XYZ file of C-alpha atoms in Angstrom:
607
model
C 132.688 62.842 -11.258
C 136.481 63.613 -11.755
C 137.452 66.308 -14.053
C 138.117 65.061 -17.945
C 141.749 65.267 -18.697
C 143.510 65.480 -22.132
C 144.120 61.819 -24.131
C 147.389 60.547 -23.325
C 149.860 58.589 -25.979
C 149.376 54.956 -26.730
C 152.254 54.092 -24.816
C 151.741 55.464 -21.587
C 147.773 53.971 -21.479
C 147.457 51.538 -18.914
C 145.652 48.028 -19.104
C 143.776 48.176 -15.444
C 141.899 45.321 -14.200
C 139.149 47.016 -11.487
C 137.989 44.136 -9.117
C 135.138 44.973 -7.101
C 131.553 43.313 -6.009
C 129.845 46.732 -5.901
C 128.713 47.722 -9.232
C 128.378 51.734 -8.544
C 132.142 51.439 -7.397
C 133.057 49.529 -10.576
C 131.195 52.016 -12.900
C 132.714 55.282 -11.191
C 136.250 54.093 -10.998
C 135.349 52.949 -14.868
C 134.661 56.019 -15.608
C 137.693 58.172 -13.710
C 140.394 55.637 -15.829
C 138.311 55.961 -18.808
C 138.313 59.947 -18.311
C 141.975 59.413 -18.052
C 142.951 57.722 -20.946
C 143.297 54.145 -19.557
C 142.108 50.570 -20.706
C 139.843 48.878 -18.195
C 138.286 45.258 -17.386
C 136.148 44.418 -14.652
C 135.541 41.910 -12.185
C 132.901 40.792 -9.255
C 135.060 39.388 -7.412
C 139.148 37.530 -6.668
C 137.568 34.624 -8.341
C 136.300 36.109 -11.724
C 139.495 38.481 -11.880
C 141.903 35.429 -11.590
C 140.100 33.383 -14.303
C 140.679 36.700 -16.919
C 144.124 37.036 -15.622
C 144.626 33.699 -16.485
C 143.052 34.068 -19.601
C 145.238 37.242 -20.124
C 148.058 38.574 -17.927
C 148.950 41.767 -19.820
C 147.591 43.914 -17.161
C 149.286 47.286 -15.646
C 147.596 47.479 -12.700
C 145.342 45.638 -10.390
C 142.498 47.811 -8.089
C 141.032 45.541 -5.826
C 138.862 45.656 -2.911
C 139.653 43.924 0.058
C 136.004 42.626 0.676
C 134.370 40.532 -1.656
C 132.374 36.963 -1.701
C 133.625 33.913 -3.215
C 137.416 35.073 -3.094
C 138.364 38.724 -1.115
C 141.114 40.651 -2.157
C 143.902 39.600 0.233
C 143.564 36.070 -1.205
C 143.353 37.580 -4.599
C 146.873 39.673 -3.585
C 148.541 36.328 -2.431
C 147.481 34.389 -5.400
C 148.130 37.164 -7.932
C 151.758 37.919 -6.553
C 152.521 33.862 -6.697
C 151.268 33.953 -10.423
C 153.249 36.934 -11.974
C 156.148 36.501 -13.781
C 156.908 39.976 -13.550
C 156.228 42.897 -11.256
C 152.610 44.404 -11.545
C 151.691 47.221 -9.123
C 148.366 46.355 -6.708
C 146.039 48.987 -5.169
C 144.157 47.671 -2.451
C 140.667 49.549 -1.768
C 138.607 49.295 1.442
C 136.169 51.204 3.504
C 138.106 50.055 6.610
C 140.701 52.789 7.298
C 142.425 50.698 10.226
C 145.835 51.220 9.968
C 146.843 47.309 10.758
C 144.177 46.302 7.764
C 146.815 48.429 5.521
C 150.029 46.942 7.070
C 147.703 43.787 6.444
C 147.332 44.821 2.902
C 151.113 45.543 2.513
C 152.532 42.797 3.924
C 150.933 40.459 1.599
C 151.948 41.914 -1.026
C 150.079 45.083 -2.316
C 151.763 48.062 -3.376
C 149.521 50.925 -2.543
C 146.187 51.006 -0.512
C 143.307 53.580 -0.693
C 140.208 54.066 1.568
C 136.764 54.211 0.632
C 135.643 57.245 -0.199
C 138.421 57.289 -2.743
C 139.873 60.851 -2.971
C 140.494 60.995 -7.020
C 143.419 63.377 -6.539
C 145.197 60.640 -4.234
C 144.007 57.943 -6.966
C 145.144 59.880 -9.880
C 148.742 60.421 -8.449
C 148.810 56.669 -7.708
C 148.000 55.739 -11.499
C 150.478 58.274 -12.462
C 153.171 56.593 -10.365
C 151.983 53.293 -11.889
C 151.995 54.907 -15.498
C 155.951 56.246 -14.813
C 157.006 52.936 -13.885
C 155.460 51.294 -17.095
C 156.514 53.312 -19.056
C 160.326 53.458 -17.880
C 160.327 49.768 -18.313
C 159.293 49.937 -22.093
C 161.302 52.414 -22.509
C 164.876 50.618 -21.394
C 163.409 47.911 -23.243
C 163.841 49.943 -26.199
C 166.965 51.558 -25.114
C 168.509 48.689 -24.298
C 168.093 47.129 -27.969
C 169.584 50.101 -29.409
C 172.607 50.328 -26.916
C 173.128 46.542 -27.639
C 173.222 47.307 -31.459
C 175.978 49.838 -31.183
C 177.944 48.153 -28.151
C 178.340 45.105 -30.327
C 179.837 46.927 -32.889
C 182.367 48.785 -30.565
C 185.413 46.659 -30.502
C 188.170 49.258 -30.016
C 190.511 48.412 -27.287
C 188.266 45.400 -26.354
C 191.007 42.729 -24.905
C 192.780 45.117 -22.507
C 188.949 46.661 -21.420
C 188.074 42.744 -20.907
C 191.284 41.704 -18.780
C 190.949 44.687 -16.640
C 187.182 44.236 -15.834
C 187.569 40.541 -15.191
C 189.994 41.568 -12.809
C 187.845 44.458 -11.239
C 184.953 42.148 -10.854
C 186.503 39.518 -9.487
C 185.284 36.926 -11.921
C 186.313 33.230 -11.019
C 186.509 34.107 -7.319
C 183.450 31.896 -6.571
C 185.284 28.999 -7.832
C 187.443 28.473 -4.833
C 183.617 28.201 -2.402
C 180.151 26.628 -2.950
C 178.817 27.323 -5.760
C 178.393 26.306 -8.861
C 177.606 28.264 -12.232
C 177.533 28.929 -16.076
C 178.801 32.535 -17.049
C 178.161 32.222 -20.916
C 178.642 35.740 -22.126
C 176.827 36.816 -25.963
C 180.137 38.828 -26.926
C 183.452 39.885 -25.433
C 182.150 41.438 -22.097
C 179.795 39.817 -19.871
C 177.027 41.428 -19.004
C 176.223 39.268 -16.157
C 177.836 38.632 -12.846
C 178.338 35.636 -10.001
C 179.700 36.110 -6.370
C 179.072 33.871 -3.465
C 181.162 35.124 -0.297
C 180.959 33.745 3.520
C 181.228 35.794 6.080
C 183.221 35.768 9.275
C 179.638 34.761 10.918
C 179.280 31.371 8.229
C 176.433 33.134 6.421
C 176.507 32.359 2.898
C 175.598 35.529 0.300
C 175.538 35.029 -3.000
C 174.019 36.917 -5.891
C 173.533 36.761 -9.838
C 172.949 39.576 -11.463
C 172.445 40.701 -14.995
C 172.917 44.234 -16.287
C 170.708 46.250 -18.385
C 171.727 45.338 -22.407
C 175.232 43.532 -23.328
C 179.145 44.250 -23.773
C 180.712 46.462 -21.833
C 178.154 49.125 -21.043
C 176.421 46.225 -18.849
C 179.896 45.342 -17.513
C 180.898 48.814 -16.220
C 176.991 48.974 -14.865
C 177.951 46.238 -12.737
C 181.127 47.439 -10.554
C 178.902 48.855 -7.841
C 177.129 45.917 -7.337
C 180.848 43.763 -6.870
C 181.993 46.839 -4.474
C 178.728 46.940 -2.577
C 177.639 43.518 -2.045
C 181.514 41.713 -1.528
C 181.804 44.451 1.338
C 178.570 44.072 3.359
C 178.373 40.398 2.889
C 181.902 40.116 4.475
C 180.741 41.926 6.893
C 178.045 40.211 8.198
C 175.160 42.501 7.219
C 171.169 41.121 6.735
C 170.376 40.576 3.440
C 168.002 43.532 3.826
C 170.321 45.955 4.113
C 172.448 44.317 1.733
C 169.531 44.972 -1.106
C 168.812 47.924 0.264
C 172.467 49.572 -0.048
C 172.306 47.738 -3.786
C 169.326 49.798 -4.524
C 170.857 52.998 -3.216
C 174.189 52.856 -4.992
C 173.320 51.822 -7.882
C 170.362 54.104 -8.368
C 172.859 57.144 -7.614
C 175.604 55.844 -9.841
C 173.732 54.865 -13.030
C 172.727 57.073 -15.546
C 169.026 56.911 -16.526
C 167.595 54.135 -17.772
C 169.966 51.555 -16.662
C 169.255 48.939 -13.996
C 170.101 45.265 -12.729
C 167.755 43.004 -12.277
C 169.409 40.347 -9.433
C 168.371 37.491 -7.564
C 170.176 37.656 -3.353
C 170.353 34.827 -1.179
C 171.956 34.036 2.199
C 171.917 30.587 3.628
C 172.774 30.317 7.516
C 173.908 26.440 6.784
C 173.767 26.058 10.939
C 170.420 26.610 10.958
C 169.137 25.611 7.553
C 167.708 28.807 6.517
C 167.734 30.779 3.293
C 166.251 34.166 2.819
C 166.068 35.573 -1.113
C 165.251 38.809 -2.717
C 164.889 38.558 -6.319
C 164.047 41.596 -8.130
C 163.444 41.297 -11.628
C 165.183 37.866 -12.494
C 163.504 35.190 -13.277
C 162.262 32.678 -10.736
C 164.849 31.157 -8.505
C 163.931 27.139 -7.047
C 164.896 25.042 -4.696
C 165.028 21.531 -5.711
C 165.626 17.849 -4.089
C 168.414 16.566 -6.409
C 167.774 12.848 -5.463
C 163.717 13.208 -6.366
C 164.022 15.396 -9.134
C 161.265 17.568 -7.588
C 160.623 21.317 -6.969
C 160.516 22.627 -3.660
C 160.319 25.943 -3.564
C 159.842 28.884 -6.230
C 161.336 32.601 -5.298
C 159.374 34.472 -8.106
C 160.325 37.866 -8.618
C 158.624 40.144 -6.330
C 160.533 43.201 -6.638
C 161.458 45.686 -9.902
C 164.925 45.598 -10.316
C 167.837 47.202 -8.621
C 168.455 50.892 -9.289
C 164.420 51.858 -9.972
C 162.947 52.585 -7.171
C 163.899 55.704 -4.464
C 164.624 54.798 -1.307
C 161.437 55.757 0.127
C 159.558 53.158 -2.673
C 161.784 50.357 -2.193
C 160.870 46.903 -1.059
C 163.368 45.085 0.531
C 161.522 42.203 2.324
C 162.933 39.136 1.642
C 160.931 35.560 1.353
C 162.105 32.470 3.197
C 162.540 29.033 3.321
C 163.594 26.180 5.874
C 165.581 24.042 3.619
C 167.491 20.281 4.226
C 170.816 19.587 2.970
C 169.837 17.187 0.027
C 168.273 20.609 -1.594
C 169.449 22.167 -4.371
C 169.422 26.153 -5.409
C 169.341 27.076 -9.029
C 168.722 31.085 -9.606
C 169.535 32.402 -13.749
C 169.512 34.951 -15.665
C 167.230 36.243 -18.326
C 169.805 34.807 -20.959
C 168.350 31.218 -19.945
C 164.634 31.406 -20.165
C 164.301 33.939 -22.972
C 166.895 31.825 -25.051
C 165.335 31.264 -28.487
C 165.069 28.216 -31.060
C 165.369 28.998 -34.546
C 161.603 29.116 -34.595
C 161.793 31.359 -31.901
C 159.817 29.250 -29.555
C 161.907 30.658 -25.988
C 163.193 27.856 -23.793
C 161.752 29.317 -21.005
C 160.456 28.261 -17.580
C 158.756 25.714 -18.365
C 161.934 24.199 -20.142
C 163.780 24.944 -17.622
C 161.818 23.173 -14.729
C 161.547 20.620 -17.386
C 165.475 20.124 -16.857
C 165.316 20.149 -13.283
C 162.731 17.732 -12.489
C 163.633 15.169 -15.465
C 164.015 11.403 -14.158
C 166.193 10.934 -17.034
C 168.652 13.896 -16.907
C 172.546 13.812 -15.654
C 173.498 13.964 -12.150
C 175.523 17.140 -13.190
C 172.697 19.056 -13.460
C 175.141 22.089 -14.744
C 176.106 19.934 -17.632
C 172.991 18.687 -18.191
C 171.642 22.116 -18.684
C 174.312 23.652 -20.515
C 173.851 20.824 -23.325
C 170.418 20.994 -23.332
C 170.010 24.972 -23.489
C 172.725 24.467 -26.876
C 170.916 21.877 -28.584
C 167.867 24.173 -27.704
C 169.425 27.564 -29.687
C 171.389 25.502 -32.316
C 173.957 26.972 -34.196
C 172.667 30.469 -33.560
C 174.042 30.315 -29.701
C 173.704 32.691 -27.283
C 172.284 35.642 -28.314
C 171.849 37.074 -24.552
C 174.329 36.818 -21.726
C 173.489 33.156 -20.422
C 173.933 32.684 -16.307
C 173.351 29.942 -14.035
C 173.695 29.819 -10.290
C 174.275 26.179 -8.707
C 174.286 26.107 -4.871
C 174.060 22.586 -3.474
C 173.007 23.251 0.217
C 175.200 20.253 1.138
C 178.674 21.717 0.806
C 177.455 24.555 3.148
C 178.911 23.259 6.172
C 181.533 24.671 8.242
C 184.852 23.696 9.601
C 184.487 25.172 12.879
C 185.884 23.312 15.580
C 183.428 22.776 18.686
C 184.204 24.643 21.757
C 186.104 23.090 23.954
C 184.863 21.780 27.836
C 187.917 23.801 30.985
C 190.184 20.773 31.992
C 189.650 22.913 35.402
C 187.464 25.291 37.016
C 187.767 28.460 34.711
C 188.653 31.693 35.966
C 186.280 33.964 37.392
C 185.327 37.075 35.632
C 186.251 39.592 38.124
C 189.641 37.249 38.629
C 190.618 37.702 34.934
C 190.182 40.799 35.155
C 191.897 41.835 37.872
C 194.582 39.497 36.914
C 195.296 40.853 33.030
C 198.431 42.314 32.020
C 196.339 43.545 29.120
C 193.257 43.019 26.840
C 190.508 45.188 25.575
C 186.902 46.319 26.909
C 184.021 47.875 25.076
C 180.167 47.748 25.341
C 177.869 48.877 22.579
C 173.897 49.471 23.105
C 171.200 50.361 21.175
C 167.776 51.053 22.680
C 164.111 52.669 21.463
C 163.537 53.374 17.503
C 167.060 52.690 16.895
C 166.922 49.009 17.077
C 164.322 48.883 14.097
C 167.206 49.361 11.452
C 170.031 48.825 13.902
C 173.092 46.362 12.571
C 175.045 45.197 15.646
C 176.859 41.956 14.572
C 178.695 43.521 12.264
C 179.815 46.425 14.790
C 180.927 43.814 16.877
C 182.346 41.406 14.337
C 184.076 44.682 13.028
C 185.737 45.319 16.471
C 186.599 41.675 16.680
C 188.477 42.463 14.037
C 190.342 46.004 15.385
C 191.249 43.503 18.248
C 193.187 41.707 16.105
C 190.803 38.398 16.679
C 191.492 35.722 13.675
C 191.503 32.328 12.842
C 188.981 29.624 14.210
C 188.330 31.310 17.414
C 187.612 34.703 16.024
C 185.038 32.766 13.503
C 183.117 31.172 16.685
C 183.169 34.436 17.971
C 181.529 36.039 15.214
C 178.558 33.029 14.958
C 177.831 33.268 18.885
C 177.672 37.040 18.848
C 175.272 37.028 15.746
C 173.293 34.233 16.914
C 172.922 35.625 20.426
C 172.219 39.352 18.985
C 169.012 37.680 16.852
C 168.297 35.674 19.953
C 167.932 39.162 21.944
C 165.660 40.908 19.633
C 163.348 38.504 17.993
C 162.613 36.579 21.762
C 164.152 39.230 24.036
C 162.613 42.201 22.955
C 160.010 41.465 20.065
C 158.766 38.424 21.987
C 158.805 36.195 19.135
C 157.496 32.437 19.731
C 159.682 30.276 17.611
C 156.933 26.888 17.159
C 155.282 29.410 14.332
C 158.768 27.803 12.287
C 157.134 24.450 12.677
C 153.899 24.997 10.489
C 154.109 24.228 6.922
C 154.678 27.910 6.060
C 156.019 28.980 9.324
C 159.056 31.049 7.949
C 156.919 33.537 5.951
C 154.859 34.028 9.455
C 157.637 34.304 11.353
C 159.398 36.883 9.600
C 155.878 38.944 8.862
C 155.352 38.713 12.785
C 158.724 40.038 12.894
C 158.186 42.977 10.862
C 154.585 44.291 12.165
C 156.246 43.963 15.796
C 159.246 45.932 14.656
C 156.979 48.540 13.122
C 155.362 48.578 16.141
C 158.604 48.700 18.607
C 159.132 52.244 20.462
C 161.018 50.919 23.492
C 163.682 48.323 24.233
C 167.303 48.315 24.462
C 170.081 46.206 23.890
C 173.509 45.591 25.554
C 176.647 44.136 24.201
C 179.431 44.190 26.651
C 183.023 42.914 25.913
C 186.315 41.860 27.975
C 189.440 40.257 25.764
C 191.666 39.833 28.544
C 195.056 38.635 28.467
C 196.246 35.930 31.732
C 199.274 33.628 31.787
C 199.733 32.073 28.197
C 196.236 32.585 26.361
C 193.486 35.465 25.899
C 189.775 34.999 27.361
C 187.045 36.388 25.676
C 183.631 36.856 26.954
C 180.864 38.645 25.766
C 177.913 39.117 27.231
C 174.587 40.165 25.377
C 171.754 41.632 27.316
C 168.289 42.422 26.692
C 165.384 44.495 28.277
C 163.077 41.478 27.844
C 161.556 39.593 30.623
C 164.066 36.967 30.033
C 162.837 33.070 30.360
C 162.677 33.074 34.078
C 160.677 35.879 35.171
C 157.422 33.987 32.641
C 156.227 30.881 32.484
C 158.496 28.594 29.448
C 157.280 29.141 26.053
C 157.684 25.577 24.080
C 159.512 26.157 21.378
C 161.212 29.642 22.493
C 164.814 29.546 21.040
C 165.736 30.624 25.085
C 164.054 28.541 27.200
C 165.507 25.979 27.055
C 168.328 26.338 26.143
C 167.312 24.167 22.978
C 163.633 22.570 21.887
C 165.226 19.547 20.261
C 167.355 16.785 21.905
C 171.018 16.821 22.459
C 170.816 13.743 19.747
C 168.931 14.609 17.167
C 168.651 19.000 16.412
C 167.093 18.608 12.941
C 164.191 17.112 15.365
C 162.685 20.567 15.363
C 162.975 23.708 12.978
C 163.921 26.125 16.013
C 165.877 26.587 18.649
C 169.007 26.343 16.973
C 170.551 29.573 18.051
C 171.177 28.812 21.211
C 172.312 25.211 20.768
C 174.623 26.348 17.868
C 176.235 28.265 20.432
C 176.502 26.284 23.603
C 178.325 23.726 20.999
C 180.825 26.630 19.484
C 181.832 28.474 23.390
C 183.716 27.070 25.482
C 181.032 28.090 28.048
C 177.947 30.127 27.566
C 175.265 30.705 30.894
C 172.481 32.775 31.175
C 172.300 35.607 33.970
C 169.412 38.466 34.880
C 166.649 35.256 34.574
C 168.025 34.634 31.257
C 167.575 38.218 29.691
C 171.769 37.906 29.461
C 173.674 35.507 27.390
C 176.866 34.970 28.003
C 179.746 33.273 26.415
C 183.303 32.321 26.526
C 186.177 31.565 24.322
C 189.967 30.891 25.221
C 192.052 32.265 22.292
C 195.254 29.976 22.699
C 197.981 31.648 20.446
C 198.383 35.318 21.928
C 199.401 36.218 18.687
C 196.335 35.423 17.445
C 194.305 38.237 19.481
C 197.461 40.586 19.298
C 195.504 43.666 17.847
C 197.321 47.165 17.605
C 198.834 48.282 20.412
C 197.962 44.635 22.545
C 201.852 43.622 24.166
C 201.798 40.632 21.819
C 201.782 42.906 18.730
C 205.174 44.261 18.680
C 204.282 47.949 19.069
């Protein structure tokens, strides 16, 4: 029996739900949280603890064990992580110690996992870890009602502090793309913050974010997030790293007890994907606009930015295959917690009320901007008030379709040995280092050094990003893309992706460049190669985004959910053809204005 240990206050006791089908185990970890000060409820088993949480959701923690009849405890994870409206840590407890049971465990959503025998010291630390991060969250809560109450009675030197952090955060620079939105600050400075930036590779990033408290402390709190996230979604970086490199700066440049809770999204509008983080907002949906239905929720799954160190931090993102008559809608707080002079909250019911109404506006913005003010009355806004609008629609791009050689083209040795000037570089990446490697935006980076702009440079910077995926998820990780066509393919996909990477201790990748200048124009090629078997050393995989070259017909590419890369590409290049049995890609694009790939020191640049 664990050693007894001194009561602890009232506000650092935990509410733990123990879920378990063996009564010893119950009674002994009973006992140890007990010993420790805690609150705990029991359970037999997934199905009996999700009728109490339903019953009650004010729970700290969750202890489950991963076998159990009538529901086990990886459903119970799933369906406990799809129910909370905030984030709840989850120890997972079996007698198996296999190490893929745990990645198991993790992946669906668990926070820690212990084996059977339990070792108490390893247990206590865990509930300690779980009592920190409680009790940091009450605590900003109570901060941040304090720092609100004195911010909102700082005026001095308010109108020049509000011009110059309007123009610091760039607000109104999402009105010239996309999106839509509502920023409907409580006082003079806004608390909350909207950007939506596409990169050079026609990904779509945009984020709304909301400060801890109000005025101009939660202003200020936000700069790193407008420096940070404008600079690595420019640059063409996954949304992983983007959340990541959130989490990092803002955890180092914050002072304690200040975070932002955010919602992150990039769309890839050629293939129809979205990937979201949200950490700590509440739920983002996807809706059809035309039948008023919801489509997809993106509950919060994370804490919020600037909590968690780098070694705790969750960055895995969910996903979703959309179609272009859906709609995103993310919000802040402000929105759900806004309060009637009753103080009934509008919250999410109201809110998918709005959304799914047959009756409602087609300006759906409009439509819930009146309705949230006839909601709160003449009180207004007494939170920041956000809304995100993203109709999936208007993500299209411009980019002209590569374009068929009126003649033969050149050969590749015959360019080059025929240049009066042009650039060469190759970049690879092999072993561990491809599990965190970035490479498009290397490349897209030295596009850009090159002096590469304008429409070519952007087909350039969606065929090397599309072929780099290509190379790792089918080249080297061996991905089979028909998992995308099952009802919740994405989420598969993408955890196949991640135990494989986990798993990955060999492989390497090759990017090799030419921009060569001949006669009139530039030619670029760039070839991306891959350690893989390549499609024509193994039999054809249906549905493999290489072979062939695309799964749906020439007619008709929304006919299937992959393949897209590769298509997307054959239609950008002006040529693309596989080498090495198809473990090399290659493409080509004829810059036509020398000018336009004059980079520093090229003969077209003046220097």
């Amino acid at each position: 029996m664990p050693e007894l240990h001194a009561a602890i206050t009232p506000q650092d006791r935990l509410h733990v739900l123990v879920v378990d089908d063996d009564v010893t185990i119950r009674r002994l970890l009973g006992s140890f949280l007990h010993a420790e000060g805690h609150t705990v409820s029991f359970a037999e088993h997934g199905g009996d603890a999700l009728a109490q949480f339903e019953r009650d959701s004010g729970f700290d923690l969750f202890m489950i064990d991963v076998t159990m009849p009538v529901m086990d405890g990886l459903a119970l994870c799933e369906a406990l992580k799809d129910r909370l409206d905030r984030w709840v840590p989850i120890m997972m407890m079996s007698a198996n110690a296999a190490e893929s049971d745990e990645v198991e465990g993790l992946d669906i959503g668990a926070d820690y996992y212990l084996t059977k025998p339990i070792s108490f010291p390893l247990l206590r630390a865990r509930v300690r870890a779980s009592q920190r991060i409680a009790r940091l969250q009450r605590d900003l809560e109570t901060t941040n009602a304090r720092l609100a109450d004195y911010y909102n009675r700082s005026r001095a030197d308010s109108d020049l502090a509000r011009e110059l952090l309007d123009r610091l955060l760039h607000q109104g620079e999402e009105k010239a793309l996309e999106a839509r939105y509502i920023l409907n600050p409580a006082g003079d400075f806004n608390g909350d913050i909207i950007l939506s930036i596409r990169s050079p590779s026609q990904r779509q990033y945009s984020l709304i974010a909301d400060a801890t408290g109000h005025g101009l402390p939660a202003a200020l709190a936000l700069m790193p997030v407008v420096e940070t996230f404008s600079r690595l979604a420019r640059e063409g970086y996954s949304l992983e790293t983007v959340v990541r490199e959130l989490n990092a700066r803002l955890r180092s440049s914050l002072p304690h007890g200040r975070f932002v809770a955010a919602t992150v999204v990039m769309v890839e509008p050629h293939i129809q994907r979205m990937s979201v983080w949200n950490g700590g907002s509440p739920s983002a949906y996807v809706i059809d606009n035309t039948a008023r239905t919801i489509v997809k929720r993106f509950q919060p799954r994370h804490p919020p930015l600037g909590i968690l160190s780098d070694d705790d931090f969750d960055a895995r993102t969910q996903h979703l295959a959309y179609r272009p008559e859906h709609t995103l809608v993310a919000c802040t707080d402000g929105v759900v917690e806004a309060e009637a002079a009753d103080g009934t909250m509008f919250g999410a019911r109201g809110l998918e009320a709005v959304l799914t109404a047959a009756d409602r506006s087609e300006d759906l913005l409009a439509e819930l901007g009146r309705r949230l003010d006839a909601f709160t009355g003449a009180d207004g806004a007494r939170d920041d008030r956000s809304v995100l609008l993203l109709p999936l629609a208007n993500l299209t791009s411009s980019l002209p379709e590569g374009q068929e050689p009126s003649a033969e083209p050149h050969s590749a040795s015959d360019v080059t040995s025929r240049a009066t000037g042009g650039w060469y570089f190759a970049v690879g990446v092999r072993g561990n280092t491809l599990k965190e490697a970035e490479l498009a935006p290397i490349i897209n980076g030295l596009f850009g050094q090159m002096g590469l702009s304008g429409e070519q440079a952007d087909r350039a910077h969606v065929c090397v990003t599309e072929l780099i995926n290509n190379a790792i998820d089918h080249g080297i990780l061996g991905l089979d893309s028909s998992l995308k066509q099952t009802p919740d393919g994405f989420e598969a996909y993408f955890r196949e992706r991640r135990k494989r990477l986990r798993a990955l201790r060999d492989g390497v990748i090759v990017i090799r460049t030419h921009l060569d200048q001949l006669d009139d124009a530039w030619h670029l090629r760039v070839a991306v190669s891959d350690s893989g078997e390549g499609f024509g050393a193994a039999p054809l995989r249906d549905g493999a985004n290489r072979a062939p070259l695309f799964a749906g017909t020439a007619s008709n590419p929304d006919s299937v959910r992959h393949g897209r890369g590769i298509h997307l590409v054959r239609r950008l290049a002006d040529r693309l053809a596989f080498h090495d049995d198809g473990a090399t890609a290659e493409f080509h694009i004829t810059v036509t204005t020398p000018t336009a790939a004059a980079g520093p020191g090229s003969p077209s640049s003046g220097n």
